[in-house]
Coordinates of C-alpha atoms in Angstrom, one line a residue:
X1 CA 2.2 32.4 -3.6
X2 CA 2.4 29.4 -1.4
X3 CA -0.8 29.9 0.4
X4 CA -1.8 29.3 -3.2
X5 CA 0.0 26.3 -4.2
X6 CA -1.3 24.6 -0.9
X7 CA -5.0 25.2 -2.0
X8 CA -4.6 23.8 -5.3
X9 CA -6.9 20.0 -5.4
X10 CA -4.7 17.3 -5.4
X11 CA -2.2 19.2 -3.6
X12 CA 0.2 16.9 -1.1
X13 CA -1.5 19.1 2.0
X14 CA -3.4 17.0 4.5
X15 CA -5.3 19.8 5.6
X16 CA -7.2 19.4 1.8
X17 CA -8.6 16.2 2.8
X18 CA -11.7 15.1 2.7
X19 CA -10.9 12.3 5.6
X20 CA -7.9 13.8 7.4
X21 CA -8.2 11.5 10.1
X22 CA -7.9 8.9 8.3
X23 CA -5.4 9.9 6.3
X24 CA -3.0 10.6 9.1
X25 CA -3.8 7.3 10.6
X26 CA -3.3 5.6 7.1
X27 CA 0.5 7.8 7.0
X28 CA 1.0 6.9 10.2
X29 CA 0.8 3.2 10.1
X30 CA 2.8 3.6 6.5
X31 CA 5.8 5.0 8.1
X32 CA 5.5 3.9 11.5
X33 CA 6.9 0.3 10.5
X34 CA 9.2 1.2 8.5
X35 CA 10.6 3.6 11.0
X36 CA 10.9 1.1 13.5
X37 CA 12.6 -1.4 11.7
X38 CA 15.2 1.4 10.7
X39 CA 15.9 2.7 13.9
X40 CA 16.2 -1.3 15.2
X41 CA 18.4 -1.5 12.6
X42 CA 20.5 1.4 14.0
X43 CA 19.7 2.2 17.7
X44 CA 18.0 -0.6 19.0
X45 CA 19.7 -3.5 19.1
X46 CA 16.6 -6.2 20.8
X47 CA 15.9 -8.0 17.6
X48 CA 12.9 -9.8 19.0
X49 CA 11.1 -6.8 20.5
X50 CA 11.6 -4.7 16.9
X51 CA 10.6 -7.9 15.3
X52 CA 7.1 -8.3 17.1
X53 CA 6.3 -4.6 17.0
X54 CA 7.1 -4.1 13.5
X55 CA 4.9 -7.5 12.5
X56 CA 1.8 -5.9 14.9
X57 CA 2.1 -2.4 13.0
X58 CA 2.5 -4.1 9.4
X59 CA -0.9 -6.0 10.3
X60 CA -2.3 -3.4 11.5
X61 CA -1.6 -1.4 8.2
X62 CA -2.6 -4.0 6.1
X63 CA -5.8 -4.3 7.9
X64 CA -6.5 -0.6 7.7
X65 CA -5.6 0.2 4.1
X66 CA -7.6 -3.0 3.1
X67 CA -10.6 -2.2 4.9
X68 CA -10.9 1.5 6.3
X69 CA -8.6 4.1 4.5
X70 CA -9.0 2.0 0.8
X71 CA -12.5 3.0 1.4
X72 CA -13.0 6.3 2.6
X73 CA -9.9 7.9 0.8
X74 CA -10.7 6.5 -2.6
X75 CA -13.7 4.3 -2.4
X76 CA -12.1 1.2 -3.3
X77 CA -12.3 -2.3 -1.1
X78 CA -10.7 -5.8 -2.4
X79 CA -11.4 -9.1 0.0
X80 CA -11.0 -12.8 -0.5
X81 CA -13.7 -15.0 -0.4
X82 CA -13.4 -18.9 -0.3
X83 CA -16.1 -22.0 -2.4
X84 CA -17.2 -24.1 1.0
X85 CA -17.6 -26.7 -1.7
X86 CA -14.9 -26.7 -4.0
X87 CA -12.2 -24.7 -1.6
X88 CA -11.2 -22.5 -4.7
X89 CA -10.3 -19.3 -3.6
X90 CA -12.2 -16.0 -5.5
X91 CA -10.7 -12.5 -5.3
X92 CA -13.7 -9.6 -5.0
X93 CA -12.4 -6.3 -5.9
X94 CA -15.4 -3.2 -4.8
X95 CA -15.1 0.0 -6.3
X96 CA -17.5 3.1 -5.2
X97 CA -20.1 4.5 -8.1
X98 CA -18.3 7.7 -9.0
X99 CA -22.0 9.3 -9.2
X100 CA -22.0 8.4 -5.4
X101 CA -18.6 8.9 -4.3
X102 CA -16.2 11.7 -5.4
X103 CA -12.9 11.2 -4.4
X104 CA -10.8 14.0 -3.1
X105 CA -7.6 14.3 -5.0
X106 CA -5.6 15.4 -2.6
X107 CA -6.7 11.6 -0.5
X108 CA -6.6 10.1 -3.8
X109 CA -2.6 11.3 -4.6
X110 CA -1.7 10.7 -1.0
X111 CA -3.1 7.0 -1.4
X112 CA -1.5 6.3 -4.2
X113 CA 2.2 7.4 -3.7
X114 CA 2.0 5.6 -0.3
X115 CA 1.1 2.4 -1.6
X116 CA 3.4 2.2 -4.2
X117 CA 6.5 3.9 -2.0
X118 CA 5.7 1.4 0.8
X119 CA 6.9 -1.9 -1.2
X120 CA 9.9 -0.1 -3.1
X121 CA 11.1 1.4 0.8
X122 CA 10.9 -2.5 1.8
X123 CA 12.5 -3.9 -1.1
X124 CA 15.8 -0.9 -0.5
X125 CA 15.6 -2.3 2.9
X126 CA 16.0 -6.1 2.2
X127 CA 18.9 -5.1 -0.4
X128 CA 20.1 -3.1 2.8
X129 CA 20.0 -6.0 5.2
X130 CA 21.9 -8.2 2.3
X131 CA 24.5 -6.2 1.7
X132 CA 25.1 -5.3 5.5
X133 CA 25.0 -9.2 5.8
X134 CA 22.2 -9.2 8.2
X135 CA 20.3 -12.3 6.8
X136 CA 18.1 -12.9 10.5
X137 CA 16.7 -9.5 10.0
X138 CA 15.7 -11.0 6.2
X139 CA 11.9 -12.8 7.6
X140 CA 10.6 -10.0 8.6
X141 CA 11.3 -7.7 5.6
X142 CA 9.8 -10.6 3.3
X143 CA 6.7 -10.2 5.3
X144 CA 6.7 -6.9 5.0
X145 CA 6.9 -6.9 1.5
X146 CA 4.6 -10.0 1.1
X147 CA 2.2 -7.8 3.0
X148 CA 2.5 -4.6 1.1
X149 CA 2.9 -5.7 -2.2
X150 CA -0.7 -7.8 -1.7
X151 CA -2.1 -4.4 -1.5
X152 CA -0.9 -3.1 -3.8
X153 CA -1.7 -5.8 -6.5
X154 CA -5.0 -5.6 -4.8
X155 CA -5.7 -2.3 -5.2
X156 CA -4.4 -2.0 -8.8
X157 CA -6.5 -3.9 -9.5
X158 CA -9.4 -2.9 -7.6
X159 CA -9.3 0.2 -9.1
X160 CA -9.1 -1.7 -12.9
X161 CA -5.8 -0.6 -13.5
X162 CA -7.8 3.4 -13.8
X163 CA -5.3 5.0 -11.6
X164 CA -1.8 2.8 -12.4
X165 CA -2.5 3.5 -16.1
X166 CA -2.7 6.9 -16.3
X167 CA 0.3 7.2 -13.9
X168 CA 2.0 4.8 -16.3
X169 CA 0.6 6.5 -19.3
X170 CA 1.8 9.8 -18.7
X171 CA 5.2 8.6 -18.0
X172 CA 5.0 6.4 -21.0
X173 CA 2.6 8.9 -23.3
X174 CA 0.4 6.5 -24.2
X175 CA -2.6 5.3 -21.7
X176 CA -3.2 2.6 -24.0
X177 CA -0.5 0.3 -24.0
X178 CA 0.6 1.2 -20.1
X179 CA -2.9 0.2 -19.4
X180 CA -2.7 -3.1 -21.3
X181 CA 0.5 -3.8 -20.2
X182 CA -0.9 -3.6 -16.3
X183 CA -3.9 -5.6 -17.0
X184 CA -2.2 -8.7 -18.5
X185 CA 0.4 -8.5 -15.9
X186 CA -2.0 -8.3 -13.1
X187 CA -4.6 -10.0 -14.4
X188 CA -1.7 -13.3 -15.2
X189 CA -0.5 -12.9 -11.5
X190 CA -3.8 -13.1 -9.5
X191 CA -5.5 -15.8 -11.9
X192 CA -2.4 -17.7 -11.3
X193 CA -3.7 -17.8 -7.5

């Protein structure tokens, strides 16, 4: 019965990816910095050295998702692009033909629950570091969330809200307004920019 379960698509088994190695590499740069900054928190006590690591890892995440695992896990790519002319600042969001590209939906469920947990782990962690009092460690968990909430606006709407709204949808029951509901929101927030 569990051999069965772990076979099912979509199933949260990294041995049902279509990319495994970059999926573990994606996990691993998603936990990796926040485990750091926990056990700083707890065990090591050199500010400055937890600091610097955890800011290389949460580049080198960001860097990754954006341009490596977005891609090859579930075909989606977002950059920034700036007019020479008029210095106005365009947002390009690249999503794979689905008659090209079929996504594996076990790459595509592990994607998405990691980019949404990452941002909600860093926002527990600035409430942590408020109520403990520990307003120094306060920079670097706003980067961190600056960091992984871009991506995740990013890829929201990279993926035109496809993904978000049924996951919305079905928690709300209707597709409709949850989809709606993300696209004004999103859409206000990176027009705004």
């Amino acid at each position: 019965m569990d051999a069965a379960q772990n076979n099912n698509p979509g199933a949260l088994s990294w041995r049902l990816s279509s990319h495994p190695i970059t999926l573990l590499t994606f996990l691993a740069f998603r936990i990796s910095s926040v485990l750091i900054y926990f056990l700083g928190l707890w065990i090591i006590h050199s500010m400055i050295m937890i600091f610097i690591i955890t800011i290389l890892l949460l580049a080198a995440d960001f860097y990754y998702l954006k341009n490596i695992a977005g891609r090859r896990l579930v075909g989606l790519r977002w950059w920034n692009e700036v007019n020479s002319q008029t210095g106005e600042s365009q947002w390009v969001f690249e999503s794979s033909d689905p008659a090209t590209k079929i996504v594996n939906s076990t790459d595509s469920r592990f994607f998405w629950l990691a980019l949404y947990l990452q941002p909600v782990l860093w926002l527990l962690l600035a409430i942590l570091a408020l109520v403990r009092l520990q307003f120094l460690w306060l920079p670097l968990v706003v980067i961190a969330l600056v960091l992984t909430i871009m991506n995740t606006l990013a890829f929201s709407r990279c993926d035109k809200f496809g993904q978000a709204s049924n996951l919305a949808g079905s928690a709300l029951g209707t597709t409709n307004l949850a989809g709606s509901i993300a696209s004004n929101m999103f859409s206000r927030f990176l027009t705004r920019n």
